[in-house]
Coordinates of C-alpha atoms in Angstrom, one line a residue:
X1 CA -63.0 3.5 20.3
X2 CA -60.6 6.7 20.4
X3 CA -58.5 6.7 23.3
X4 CA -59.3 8.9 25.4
X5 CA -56.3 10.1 27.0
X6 CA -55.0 11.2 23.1
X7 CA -57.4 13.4 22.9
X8 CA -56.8 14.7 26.5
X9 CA -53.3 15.1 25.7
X10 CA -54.3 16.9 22.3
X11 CA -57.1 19.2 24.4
X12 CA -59.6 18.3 22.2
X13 CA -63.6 17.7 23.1
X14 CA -65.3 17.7 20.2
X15 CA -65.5 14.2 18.1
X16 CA -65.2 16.8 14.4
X17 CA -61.4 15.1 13.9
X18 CA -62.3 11.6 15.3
X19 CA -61.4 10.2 11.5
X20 CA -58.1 11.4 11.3
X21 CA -57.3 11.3 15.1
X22 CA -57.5 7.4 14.8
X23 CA -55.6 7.3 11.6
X24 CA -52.6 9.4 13.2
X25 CA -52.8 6.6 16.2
X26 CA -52.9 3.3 14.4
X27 CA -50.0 4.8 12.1
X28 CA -48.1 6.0 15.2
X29 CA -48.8 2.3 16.9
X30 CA -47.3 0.9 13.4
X31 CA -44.4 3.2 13.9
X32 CA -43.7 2.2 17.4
X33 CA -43.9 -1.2 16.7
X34 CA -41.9 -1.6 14.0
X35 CA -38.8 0.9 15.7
X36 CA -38.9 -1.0 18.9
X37 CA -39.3 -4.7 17.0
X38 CA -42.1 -5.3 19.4
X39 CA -46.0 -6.3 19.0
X40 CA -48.0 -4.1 21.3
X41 CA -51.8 -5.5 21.3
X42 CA -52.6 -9.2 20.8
X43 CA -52.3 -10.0 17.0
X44 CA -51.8 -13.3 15.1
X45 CA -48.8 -13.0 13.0
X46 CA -46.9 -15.4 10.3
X47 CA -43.2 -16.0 10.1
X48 CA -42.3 -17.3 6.8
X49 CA -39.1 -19.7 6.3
X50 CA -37.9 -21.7 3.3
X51 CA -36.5 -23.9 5.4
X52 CA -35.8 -25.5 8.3
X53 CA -33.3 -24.0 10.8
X54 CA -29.8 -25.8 11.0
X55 CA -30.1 -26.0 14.3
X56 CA -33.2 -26.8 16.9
X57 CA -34.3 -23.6 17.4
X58 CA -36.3 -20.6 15.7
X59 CA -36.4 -17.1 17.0
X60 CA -39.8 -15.4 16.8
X61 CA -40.2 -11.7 16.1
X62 CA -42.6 -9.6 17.5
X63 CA -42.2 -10.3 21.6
X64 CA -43.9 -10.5 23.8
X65 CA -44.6 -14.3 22.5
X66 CA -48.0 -15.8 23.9
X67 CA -49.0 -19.2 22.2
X68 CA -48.0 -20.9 18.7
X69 CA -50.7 -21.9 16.9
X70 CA -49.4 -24.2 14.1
X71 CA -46.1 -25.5 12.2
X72 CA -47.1 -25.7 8.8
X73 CA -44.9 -26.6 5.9
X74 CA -45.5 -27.6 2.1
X75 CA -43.1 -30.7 0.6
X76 CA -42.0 -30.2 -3.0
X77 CA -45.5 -31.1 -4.6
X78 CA -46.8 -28.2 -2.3
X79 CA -48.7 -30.7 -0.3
X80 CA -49.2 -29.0 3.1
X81 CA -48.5 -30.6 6.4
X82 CA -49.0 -29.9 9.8
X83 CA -45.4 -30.6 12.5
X84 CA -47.3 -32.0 15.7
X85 CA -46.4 -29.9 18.8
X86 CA -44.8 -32.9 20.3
X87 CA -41.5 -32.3 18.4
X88 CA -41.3 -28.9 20.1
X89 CA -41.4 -26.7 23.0
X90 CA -42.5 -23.1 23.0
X91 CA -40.2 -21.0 25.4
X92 CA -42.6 -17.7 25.6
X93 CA -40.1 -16.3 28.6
X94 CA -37.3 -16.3 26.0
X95 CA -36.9 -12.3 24.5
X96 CA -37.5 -13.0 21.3
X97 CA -40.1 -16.5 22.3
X98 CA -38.7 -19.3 20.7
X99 CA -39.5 -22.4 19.4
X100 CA -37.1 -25.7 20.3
X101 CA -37.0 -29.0 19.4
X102 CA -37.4 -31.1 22.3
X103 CA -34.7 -34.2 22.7
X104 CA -37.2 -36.7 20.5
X105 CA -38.2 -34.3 18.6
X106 CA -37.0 -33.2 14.8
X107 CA -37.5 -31.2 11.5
X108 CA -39.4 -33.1 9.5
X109 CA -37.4 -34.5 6.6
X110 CA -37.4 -34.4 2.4
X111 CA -37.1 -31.6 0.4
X112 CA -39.1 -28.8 0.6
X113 CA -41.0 -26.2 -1.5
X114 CA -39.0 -24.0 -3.4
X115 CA -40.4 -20.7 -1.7
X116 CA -41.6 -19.9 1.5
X117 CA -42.4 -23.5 2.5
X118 CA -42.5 -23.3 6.0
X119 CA -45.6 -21.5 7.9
X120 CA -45.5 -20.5 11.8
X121 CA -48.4 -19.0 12.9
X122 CA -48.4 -17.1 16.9
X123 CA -50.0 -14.8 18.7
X124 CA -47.4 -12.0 20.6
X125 CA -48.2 -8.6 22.4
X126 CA -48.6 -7.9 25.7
X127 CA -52.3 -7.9 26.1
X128 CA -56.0 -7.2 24.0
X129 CA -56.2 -3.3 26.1
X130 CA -53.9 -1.0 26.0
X131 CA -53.9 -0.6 29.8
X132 CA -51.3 -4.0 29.4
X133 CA -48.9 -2.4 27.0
X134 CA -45.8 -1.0 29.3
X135 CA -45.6 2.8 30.1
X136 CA -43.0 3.9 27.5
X137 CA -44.5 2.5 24.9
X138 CA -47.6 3.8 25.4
X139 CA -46.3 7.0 26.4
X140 CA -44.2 6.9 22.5
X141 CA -47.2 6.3 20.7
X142 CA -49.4 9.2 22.4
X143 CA -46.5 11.6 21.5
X144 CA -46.0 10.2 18.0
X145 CA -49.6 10.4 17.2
X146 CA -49.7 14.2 18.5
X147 CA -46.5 14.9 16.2
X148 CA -48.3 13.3 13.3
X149 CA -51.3 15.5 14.7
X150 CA -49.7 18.9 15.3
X151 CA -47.1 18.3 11.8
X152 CA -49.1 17.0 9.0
X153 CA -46.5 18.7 6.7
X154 CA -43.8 17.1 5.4
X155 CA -41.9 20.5 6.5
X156 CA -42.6 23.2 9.0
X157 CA -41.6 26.9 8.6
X158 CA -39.8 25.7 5.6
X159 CA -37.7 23.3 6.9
X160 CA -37.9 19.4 7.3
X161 CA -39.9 18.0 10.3
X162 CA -38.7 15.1 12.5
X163 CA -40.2 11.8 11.1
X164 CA -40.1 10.6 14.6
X165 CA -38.8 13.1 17.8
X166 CA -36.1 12.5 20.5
X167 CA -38.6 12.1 23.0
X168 CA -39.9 9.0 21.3
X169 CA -36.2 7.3 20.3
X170 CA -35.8 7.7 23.8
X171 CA -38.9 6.1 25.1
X172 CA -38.4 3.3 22.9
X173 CA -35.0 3.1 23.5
X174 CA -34.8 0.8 25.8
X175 CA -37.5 -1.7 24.2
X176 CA -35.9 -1.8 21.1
X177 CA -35.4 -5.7 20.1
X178 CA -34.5 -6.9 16.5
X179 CA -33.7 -10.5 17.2
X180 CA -31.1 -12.1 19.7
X181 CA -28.1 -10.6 17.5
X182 CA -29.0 -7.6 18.9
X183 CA -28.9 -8.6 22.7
X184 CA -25.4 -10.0 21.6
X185 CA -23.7 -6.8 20.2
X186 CA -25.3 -4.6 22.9
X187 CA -23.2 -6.9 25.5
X188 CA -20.0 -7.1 23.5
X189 CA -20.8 -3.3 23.1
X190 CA -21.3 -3.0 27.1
X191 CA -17.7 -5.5 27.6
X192 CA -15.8 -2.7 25.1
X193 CA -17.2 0.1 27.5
X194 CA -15.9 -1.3 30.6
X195 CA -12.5 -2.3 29.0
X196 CA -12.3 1.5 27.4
X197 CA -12.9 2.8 31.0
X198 CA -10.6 0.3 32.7
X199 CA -8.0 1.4 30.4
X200 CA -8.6 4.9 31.2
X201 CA -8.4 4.7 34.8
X202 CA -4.8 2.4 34.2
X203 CA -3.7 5.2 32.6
X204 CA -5.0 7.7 35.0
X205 CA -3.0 5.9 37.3
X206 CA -0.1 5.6 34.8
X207 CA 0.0 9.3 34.9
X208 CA -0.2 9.5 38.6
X209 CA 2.5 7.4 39.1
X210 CA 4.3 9.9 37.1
X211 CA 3.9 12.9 38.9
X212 CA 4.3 11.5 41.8
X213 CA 8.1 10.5 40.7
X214 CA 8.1 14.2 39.3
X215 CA 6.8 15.8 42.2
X216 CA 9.7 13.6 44.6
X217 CA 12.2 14.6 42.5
X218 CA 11.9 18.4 42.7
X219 CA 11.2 18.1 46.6
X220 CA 14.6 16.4 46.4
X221 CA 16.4 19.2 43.9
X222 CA 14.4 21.3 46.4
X223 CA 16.3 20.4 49.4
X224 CA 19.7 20.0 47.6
X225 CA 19.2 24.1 46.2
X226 CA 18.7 25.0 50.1
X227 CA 22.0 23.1 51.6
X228 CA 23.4 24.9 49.3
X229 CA 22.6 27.9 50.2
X230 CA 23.3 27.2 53.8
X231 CA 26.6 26.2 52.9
X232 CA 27.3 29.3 50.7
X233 CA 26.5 31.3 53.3
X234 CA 27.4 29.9 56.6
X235 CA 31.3 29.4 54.2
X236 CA 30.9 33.3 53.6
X237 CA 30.6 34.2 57.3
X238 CA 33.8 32.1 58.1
X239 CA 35.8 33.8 55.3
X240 CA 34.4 37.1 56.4
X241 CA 35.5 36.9 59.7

């Protein structure tokens, strides 16, 4: 069924654009998903490998993870086999989920098929209603639909519209997750931030220090310029005299 609340937010009553109403919201869901790397209703998706990782673990896309269905892999006759779950572990609090060998376990051995050998089938997203999928996201979808709805030109008053607004980046913003390489630059990105505003404040300081010496010295040239004076003039009233 159409949700409801996209065509609250669009103000519409009749059920005329139903048809293209739910083909501006599954496209805008599609959009969301793939700019924040996320899966937002339960669906069964595929990674594909062609081969086994070096190490004893493989990332998932999509999160939220829920289950693992199968490991499936072919040999080099293309003989398909299934990996029995008691090699591995599924860590679905993980962000991506993972998959991990457990300390018995391993990657089956031999050589493989020559393409896309290796089969993992999972189910991810955060729930079969929409009512489970966070705020944000939901909200980004609503608004990208309406854009899609209220833009169905590649270019308004003769110049190019948006493919997806600010309002939406920044709703999805904060969701957005391609992979743990991604968590990893964002914190060396955060470490360079707080080194850059360390650095600032040393030099703030730097420069403080410096016109606090600047300011001592002229309080000292200060007091030097008014002996003088004294001087001078208390030296001109004895010559006076």
């Amino acid at each position: 069924a159409l949700n409801k609340r996209f065509k609250l937010q669009l103000r519409i009553d009749g059920a005329t654009e139903d048809p293209i109403l739910e083909v501006y919201l599954k496209a805008a869901t599609e959009t969301i998903q793939l700019h924040s790397g996320r899966a937002l209703i339960t669906q069964t998706l595929e990674l594909i490998l062609d081969e086994w990782p070096a190490g004893d673990t493989i990332e998932l896309p999509s999160p939220p993870l829920q289950t693992v269905t199968s490991i499936k892999y072919k040999d080099a006759a293309g003989d398909e086999s299934t990996l029995s779950s008691a090699n591995y572990v599924v860590d679905t609090d993980s962000q991506p989920g993972r998959i991990r060998l457990t300390s018995a376990g391993s990657w089956p051995g031999g050589t493989l098929y020559p393409a896309s050998a290796i089969r993992v089938r999972f189910t991810a997203g955060y729930g079969d209603a929409p009512a489970a999928v966070p705020y944000n996201l939901r909200m980004a979808v609503l608004l990208l639909a309406g854009h899609y709805y209220e833009h169905r030109e590649a270019t308004q008053d003769g110049r190019p519209a948006a493919p997806i607004p600010f309002g939406v980046q920044s709703l999805i913003w904060l969701d957005r997750l391609k992979g743990s390489e991604m968590i990893r630059r964002g914190i060396k990105k955060r470490r360079l931030r707080i080194v850059w505003t360390c650095s600032n404040r040393a030099k703030h300081r730097h420069r403080t220090r410096i016109g606090a010496r600047i300011c001592g010295r002229l309080q000292l040239a200060g007091a030097w310029l008014v002996w003088l004076i004294l001087w001078f003039r208390w030296a001109f009233l004895i010559l006076w005299d």
